[in-house]
Structures are given as structure tokens and as C-alpha cells.
PDB file of C-alpha atoms in Angstrom:
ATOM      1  CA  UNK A   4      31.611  74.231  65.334  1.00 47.00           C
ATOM      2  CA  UNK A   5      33.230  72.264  63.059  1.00 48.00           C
ATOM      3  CA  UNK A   6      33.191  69.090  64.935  1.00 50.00           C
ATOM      4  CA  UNK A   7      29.470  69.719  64.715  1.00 49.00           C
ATOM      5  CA  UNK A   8      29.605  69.907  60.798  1.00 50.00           C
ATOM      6  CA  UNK A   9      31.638  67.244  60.508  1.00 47.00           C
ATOM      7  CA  UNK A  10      29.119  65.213  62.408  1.00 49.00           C
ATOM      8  CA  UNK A  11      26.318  66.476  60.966  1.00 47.00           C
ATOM      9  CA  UNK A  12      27.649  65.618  57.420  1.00 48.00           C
ATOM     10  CA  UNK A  13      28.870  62.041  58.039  1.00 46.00           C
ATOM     11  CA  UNK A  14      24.941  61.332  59.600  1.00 50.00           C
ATOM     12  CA  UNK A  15      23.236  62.618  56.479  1.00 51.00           C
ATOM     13  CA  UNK A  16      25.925  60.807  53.826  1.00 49.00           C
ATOM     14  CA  UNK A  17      23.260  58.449  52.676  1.00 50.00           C
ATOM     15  CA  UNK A  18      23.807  54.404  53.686  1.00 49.00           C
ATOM     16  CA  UNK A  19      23.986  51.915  51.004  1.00 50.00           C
ATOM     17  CA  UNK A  20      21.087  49.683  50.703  1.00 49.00           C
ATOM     18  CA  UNK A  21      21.667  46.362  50.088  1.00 52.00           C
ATOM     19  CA  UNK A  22      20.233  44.247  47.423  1.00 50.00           C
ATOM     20  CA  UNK A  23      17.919  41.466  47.958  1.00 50.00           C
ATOM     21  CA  UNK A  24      20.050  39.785  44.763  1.00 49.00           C
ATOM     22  CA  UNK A  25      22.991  40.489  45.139  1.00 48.00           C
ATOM     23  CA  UNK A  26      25.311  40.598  41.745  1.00 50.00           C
ATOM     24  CA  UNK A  27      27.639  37.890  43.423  1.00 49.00           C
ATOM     25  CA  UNK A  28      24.949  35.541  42.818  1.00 49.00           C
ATOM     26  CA  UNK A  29      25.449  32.603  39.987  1.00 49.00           C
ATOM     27  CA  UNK A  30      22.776  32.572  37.203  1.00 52.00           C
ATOM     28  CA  UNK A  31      21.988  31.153  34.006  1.00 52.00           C
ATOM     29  CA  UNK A  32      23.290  33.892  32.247  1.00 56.00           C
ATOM     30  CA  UNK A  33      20.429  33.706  29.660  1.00 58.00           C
ATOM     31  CA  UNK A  34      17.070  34.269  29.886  1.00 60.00           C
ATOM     32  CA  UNK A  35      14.776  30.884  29.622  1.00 63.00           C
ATOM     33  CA  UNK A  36      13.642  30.049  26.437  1.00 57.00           C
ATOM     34  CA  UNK A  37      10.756  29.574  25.377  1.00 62.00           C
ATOM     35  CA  UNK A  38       8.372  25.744  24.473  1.00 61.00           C
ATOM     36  CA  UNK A  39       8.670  26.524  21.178  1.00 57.00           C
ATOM     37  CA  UNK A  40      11.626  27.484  20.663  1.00 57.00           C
ATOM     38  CA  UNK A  41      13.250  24.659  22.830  1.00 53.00           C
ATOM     39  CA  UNK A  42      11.289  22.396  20.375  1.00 56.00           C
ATOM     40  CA  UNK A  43      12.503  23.677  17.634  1.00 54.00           C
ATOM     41  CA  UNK A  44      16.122  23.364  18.669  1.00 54.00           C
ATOM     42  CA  UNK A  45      14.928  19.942  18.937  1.00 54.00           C
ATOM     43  CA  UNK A  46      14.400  19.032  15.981  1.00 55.00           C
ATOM     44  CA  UNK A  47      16.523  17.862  13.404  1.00 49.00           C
ATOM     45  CA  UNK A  48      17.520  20.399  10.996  1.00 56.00           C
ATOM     46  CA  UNK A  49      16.163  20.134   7.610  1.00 55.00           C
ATOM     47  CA  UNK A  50      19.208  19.930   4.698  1.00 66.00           C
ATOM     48  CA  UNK A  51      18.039  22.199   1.410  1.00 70.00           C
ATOM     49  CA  UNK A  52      19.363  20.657  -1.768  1.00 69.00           C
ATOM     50  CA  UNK A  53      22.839  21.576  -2.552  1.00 72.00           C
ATOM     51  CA  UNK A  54      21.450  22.023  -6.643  1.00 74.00           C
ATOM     52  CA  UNK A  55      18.909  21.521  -9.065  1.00 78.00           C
ATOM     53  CA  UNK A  56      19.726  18.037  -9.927  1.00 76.00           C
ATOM     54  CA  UNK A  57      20.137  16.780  -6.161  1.00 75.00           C
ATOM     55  CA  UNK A  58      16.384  18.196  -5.834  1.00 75.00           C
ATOM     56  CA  UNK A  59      15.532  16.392  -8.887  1.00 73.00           C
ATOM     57  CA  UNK A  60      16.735  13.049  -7.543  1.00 75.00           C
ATOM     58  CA  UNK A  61      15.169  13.638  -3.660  1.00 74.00           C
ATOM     59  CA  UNK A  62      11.790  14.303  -5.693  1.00 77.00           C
ATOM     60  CA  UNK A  63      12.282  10.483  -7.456  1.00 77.00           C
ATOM     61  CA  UNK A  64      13.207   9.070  -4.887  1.00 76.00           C
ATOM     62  CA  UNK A  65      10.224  10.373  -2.740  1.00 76.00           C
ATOM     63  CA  UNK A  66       7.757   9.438  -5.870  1.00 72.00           C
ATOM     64  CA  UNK A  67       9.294   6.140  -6.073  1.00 74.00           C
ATOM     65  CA  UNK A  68       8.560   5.330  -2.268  1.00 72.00           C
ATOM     66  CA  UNK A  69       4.852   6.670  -2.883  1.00 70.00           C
ATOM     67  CA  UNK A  70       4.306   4.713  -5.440  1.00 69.00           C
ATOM     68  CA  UNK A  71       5.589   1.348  -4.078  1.00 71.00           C
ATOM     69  CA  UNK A  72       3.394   2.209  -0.675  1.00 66.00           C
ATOM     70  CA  UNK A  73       0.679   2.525  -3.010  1.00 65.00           C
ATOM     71  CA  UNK A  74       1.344  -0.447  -5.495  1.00 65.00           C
ATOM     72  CA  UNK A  75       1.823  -2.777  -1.784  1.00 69.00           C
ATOM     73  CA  UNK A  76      -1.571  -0.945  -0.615  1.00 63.00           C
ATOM     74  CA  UNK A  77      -3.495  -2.035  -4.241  1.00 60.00           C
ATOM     75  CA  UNK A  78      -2.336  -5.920  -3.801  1.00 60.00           C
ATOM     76  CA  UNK A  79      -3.410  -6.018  -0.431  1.00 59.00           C
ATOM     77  CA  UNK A  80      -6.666  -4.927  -1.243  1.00 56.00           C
ATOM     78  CA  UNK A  81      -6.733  -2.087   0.289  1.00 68.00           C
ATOM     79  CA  UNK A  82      -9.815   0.118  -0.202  1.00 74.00           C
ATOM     80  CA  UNK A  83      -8.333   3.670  -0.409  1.00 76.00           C
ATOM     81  CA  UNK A  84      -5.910   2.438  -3.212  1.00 77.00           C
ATOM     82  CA  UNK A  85      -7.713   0.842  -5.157  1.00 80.00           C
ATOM     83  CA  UNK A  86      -9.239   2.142  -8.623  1.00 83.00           C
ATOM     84  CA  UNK A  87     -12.523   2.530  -8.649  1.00 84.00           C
ATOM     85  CA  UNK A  88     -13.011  -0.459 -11.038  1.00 87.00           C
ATOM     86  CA  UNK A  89     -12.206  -2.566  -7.878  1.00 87.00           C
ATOM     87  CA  UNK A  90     -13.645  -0.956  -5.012  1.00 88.00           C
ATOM     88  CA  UNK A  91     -16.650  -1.622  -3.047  1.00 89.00           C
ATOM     89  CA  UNK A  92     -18.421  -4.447  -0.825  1.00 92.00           C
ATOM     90  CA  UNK A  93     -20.226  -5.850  -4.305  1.00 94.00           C
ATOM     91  CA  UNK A  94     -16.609  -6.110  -6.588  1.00 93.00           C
ATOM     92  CA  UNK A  95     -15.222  -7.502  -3.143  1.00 92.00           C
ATOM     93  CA  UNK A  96     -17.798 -10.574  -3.041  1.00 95.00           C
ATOM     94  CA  UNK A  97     -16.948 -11.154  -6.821  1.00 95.00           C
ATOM     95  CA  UNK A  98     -13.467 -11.274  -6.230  1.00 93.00           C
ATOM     96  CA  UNK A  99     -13.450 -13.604  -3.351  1.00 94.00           C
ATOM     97  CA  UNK A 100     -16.798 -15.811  -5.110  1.00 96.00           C
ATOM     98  CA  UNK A 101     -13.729 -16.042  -8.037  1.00 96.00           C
ATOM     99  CA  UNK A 102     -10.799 -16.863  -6.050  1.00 94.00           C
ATOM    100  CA  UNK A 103     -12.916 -19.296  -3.639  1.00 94.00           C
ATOM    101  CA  UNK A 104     -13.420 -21.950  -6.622  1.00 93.00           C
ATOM    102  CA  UNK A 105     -11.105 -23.543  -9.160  1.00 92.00           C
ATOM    103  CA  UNK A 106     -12.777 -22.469 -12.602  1.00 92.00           C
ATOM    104  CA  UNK A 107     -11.722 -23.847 -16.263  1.00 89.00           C
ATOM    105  CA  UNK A 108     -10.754 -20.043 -17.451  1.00 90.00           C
ATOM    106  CA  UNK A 109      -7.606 -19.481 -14.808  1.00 91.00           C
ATOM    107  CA  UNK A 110      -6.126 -23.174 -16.385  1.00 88.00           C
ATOM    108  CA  UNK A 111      -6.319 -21.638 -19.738  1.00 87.00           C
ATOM    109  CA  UNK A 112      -3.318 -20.028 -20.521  1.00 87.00           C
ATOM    110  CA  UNK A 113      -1.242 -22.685 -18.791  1.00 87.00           C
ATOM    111  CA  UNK A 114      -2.609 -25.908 -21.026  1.00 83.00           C
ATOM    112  CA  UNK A 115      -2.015 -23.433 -24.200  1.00 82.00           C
ATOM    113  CA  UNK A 116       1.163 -22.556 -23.441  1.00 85.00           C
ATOM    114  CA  UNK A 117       2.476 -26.379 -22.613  1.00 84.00           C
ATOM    115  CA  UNK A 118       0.681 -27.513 -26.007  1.00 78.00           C
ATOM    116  CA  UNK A 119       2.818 -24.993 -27.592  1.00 80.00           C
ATOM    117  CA  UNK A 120       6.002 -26.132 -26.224  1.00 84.00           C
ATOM    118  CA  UNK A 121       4.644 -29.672 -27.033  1.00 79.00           C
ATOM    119  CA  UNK A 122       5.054 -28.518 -30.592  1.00 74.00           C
ATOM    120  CA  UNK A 123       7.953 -27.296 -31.371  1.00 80.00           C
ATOM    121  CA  UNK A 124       9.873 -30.058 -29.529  1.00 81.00           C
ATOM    122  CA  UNK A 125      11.877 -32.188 -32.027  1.00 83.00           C
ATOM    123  CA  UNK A 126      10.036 -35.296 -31.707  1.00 81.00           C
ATOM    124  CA  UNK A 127       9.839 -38.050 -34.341  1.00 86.00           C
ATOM    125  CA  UNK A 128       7.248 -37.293 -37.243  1.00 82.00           C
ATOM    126  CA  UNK A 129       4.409 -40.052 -36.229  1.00 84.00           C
ATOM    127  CA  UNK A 130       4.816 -38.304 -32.362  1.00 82.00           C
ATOM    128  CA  UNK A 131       5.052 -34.757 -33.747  1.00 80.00           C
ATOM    129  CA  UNK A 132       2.018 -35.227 -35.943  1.00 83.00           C
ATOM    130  CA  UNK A 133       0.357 -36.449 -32.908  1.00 83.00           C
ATOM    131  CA  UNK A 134       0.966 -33.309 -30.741  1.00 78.00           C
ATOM    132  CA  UNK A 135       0.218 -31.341 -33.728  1.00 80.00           C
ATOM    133  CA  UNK A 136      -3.332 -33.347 -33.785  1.00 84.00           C
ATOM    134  CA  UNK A 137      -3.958 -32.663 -30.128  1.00 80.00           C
ATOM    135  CA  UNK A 138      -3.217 -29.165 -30.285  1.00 77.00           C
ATOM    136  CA  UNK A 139      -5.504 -28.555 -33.196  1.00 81.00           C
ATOM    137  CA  UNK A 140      -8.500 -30.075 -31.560  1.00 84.00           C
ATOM    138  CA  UNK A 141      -7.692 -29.050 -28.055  1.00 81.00           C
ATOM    139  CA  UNK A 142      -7.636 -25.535 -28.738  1.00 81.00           C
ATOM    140  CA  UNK A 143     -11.195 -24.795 -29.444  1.00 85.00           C
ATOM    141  CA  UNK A 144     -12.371 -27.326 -26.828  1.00 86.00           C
ATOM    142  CA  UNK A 145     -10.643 -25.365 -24.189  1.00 83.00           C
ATOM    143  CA  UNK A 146     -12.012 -22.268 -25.603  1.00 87.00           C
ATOM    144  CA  UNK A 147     -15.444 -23.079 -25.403  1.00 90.00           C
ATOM    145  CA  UNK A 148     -15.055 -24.332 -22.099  1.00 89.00           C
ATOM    146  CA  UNK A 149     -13.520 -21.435 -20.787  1.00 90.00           C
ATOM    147  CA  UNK A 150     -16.600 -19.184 -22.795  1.00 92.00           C
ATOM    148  CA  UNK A 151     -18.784 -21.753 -21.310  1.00 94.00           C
ATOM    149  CA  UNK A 152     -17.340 -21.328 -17.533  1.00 93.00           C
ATOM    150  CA  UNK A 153     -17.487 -17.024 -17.836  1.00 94.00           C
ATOM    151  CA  UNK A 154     -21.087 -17.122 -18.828  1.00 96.00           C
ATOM    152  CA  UNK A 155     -21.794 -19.477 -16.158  1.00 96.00           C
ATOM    153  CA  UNK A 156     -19.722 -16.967 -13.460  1.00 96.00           C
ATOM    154  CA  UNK A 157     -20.791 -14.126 -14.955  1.00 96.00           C
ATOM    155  CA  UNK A 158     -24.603 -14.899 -14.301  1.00 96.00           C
ATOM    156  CA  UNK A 159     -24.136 -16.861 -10.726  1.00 96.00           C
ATOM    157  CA  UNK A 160     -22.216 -13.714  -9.219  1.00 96.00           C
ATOM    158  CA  UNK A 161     -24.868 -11.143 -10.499  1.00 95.00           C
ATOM    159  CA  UNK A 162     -27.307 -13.569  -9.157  1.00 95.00           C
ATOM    160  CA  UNK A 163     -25.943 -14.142  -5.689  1.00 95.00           C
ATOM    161  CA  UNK A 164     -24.978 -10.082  -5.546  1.00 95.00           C
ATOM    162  CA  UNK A 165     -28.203  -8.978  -5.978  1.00 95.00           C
ATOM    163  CA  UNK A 166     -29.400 -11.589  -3.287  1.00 95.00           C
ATOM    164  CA  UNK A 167     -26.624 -10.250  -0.824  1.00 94.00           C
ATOM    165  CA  UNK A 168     -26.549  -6.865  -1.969  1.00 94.00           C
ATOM    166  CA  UNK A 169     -30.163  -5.237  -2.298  1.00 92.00           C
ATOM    167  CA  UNK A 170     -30.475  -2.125  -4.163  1.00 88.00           C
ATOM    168  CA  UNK A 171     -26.291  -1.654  -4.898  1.00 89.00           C
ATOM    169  CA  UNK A 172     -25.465  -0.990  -7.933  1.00 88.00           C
ATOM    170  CA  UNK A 173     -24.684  -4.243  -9.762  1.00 92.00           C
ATOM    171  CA  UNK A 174     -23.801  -3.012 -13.483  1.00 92.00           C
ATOM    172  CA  UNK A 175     -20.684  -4.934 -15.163  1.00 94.00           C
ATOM    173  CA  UNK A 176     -20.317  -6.949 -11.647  1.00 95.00           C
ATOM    174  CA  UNK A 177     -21.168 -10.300 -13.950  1.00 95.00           C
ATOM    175  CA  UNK A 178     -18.208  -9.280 -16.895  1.00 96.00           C
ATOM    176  CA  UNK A 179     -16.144  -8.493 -14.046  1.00 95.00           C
ATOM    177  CA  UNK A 180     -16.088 -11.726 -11.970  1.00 96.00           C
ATOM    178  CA  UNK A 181     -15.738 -13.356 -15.690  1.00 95.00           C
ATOM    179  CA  UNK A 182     -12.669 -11.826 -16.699  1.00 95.00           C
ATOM    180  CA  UNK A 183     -11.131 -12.499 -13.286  1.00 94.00           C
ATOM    181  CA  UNK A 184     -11.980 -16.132 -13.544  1.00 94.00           C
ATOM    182  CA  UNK A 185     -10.221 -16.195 -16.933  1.00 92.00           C
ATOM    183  CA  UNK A 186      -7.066 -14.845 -15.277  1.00 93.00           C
ATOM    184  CA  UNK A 187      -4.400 -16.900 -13.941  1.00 92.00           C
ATOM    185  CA  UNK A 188      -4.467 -17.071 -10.081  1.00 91.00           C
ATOM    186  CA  UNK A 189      -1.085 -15.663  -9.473  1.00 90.00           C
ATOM    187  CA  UNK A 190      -1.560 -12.764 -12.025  1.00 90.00           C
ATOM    188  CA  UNK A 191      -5.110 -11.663 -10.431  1.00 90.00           C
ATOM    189  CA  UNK A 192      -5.117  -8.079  -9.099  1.00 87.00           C
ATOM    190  CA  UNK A 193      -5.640  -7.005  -6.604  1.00 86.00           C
ATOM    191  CA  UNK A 194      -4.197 -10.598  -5.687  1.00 88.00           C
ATOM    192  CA  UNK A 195      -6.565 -13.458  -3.940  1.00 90.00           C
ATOM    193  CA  UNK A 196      -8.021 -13.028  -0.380  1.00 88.00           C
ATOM    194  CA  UNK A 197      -9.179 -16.337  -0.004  1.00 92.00           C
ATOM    195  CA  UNK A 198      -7.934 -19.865  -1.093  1.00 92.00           C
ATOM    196  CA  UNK A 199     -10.052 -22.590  -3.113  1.00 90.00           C
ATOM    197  CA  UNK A 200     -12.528 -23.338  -0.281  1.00 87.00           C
ATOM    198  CA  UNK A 201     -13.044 -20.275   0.946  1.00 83.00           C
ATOM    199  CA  UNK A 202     -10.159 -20.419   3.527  1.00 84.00           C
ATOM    200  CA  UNK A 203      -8.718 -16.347   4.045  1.00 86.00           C
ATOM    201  CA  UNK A 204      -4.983 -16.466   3.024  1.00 81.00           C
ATOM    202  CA  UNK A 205      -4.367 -14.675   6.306  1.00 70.00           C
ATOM    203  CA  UNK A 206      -4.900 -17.510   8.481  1.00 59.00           C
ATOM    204  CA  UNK A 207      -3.190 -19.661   6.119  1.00 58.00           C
ATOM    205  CA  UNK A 208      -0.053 -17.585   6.471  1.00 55.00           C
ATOM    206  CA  UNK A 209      -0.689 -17.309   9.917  1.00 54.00           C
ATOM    207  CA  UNK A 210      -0.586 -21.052  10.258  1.00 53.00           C
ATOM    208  CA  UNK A 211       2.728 -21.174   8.375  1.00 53.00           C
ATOM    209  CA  UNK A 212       4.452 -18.608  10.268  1.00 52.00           C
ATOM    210  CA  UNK A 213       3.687 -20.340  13.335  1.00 55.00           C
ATOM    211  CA  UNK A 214       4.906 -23.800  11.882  1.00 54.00           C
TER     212      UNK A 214
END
């Protein structure tokens, strides 16, 4: 009898089942992230101002790169930065009908501002009252030429616009081109896309760079 029980007992002592992963088994430890947060473990982490007056210089220091991008964008010629004074295909044609031609106007300031220095140089009285006599008379003489050479722009560009341009709007296109042909060429803005001739500046400093 108790052989029987003792038999009995150690066949229904239930058997240990064993498991398909077993706990010997290396893992990652971890569970697997997710995309987004393995990106943003990625990227670089983002430094907060330490105070009020770091912030302060980060801010002009991001203003001041905005506004050179945008000053760099306006002397290119660029369309999106430009003021609206300048923009458009008809204030486009006027600048480059300007820049293509040497007019009187852009030599302007440069003759009165050597006559000037002319006169104040110490020269000998019969010299000096020579200068002083050229300067007098020159002065209006370049004046009316350079009056003379705006009207003349001023009327060819609306002229030609019109011709290239049907039904755009055309108002102050003629003042415009005059006062840029009164301008020196180097102080023009936004700055010359062509040379005298009509050549684009690209190619010419695409020819240089190869040279």
C-alpha cells in the first residue's frame, strides 16, 4: 500500500514545461525604440541661452546674417528682395537699357568733383584764375547736358517699354531710367547686369575666372 502511494504521487507531481525562450538567452535588454525617437536622439541638442543678454546677442547676430543675405540678394537683383520700386520685367529693361550705354549723367559727379580739386590746388594766380574760369563755365554746361541726356532717356525707355511691354503698367518707368542714368555706375542699385554693349556681367566674370 504504500509503495502504491508513493507511486501514485511521484506520477501525478506535475513535469516542468520547458520554455520555448529560455531566460539563459542574451537580449537587448531594452525594448526597441522607436523612428522617432531614434531621430530625435539624433539630432543635435539645442543650447537655451544661459541669460537675457546672451539671448539678446544670438537675436543680433541672427538679424545681422538676415540682413546681409538680404542686402547680397538686393545687389544681385534678385526679385524677391527687391523693393517694389525695382521689381518687375518693365523696371528690369530700364535698368539694363541704362547700364547697356555710356550716358553724360553717370560722368557727372566725377568731372565736378576733379574741377573742384582743380581749385583749391595752390597753383600760380594766372593758372588758378584759369581753373577758376573753367569751372565757372563748365558747370552749367555739364548740367544741361546731363538735363539734356535724362529727358532724352527718360522718353526713349517709356517709348521702347511700351513697344516691348503691351498693356504693363509703365507710370514713372521714364523718371526712373533717368535718375539711374544720372547715377554713377558703381553706386547704381541694384548694381549693373549688363556691361556697355549689352554684354551680361556673368559671362564676363565667367570669362575671367576661367583666364
Amino acid at each position: 500500500m504504500f509503495r502504491r502511494r508513493s507511486q501514485t504521487s511521484a506520477e501525478d507531481s506535475p513535469v516542468p514545461v520547458e520554455d520555448p525562450k529560455p531566460h539563459g538567452t542574451p537580449g537587448k535588454g531594452r525594448p526597441t525604440p522607436k523612428r522617432s525617437e531614434a531621430q530625435g536622439r539624433r539630432r543635435s541638442p539645442v543650447t537655451a541661452p544661459a541669460n537675457r543678454k546672451e539671448a539678446y546677442r544670438l537675436s543680433r547676430e541672427r538679424d545681422k546674417t538676415l540682413r546681409s543675405k538680404q542686402r547680397e540678394a538686393m545687389l544681385r537683383g534678385d526679385e524677391r528682395a527687391l523693393p517694389a520700386r525695382d521689381r518687375g520685367p518693365v523696371r528690369k529693361f530700364a535698368r539694363e537699357w541704362v547700364d547697356s550705354r555710356r550716358l553724360p549723367g553717370q560722368y557727372f559727379l566725377p568731372v565736378v568733383f576733379v574741377i573742384m580739386l582743380l581749385s583749391m590746388v595752390p597753383f600760380p594766380i594766372p593758372v588758378r584764375s584759369a581753373v577758376l574760369l573753367v569751372y565757372t563755365m563748365s558747370l552749367p554746361v555739364v548740367m544741361v547736358l546731363v538735363l539734356a541726356s535724362s529727358f532724352y532717356v527718360a522718353g526713349k525707355v517709356k517709348k521702347e517699354a511700351a513697344e516691348k511691354f503691351p498693356g504693363e503698367d509703365l507710370k514713372g518707368v521714364g523718371f526712373y531710367a533717368a535718375m539711374r542714368s544720372s547715377q554713377m555706375r558703381r553706386l547704381r542699385f541694384p548694381k549693373p547686369a549688363v556691361l556697355p554693349g549689352g554684354l551680361p556681367v556673368a559671362l564676363k566674370n565667367t570669362a575671367g575666372a576661367k583666364k
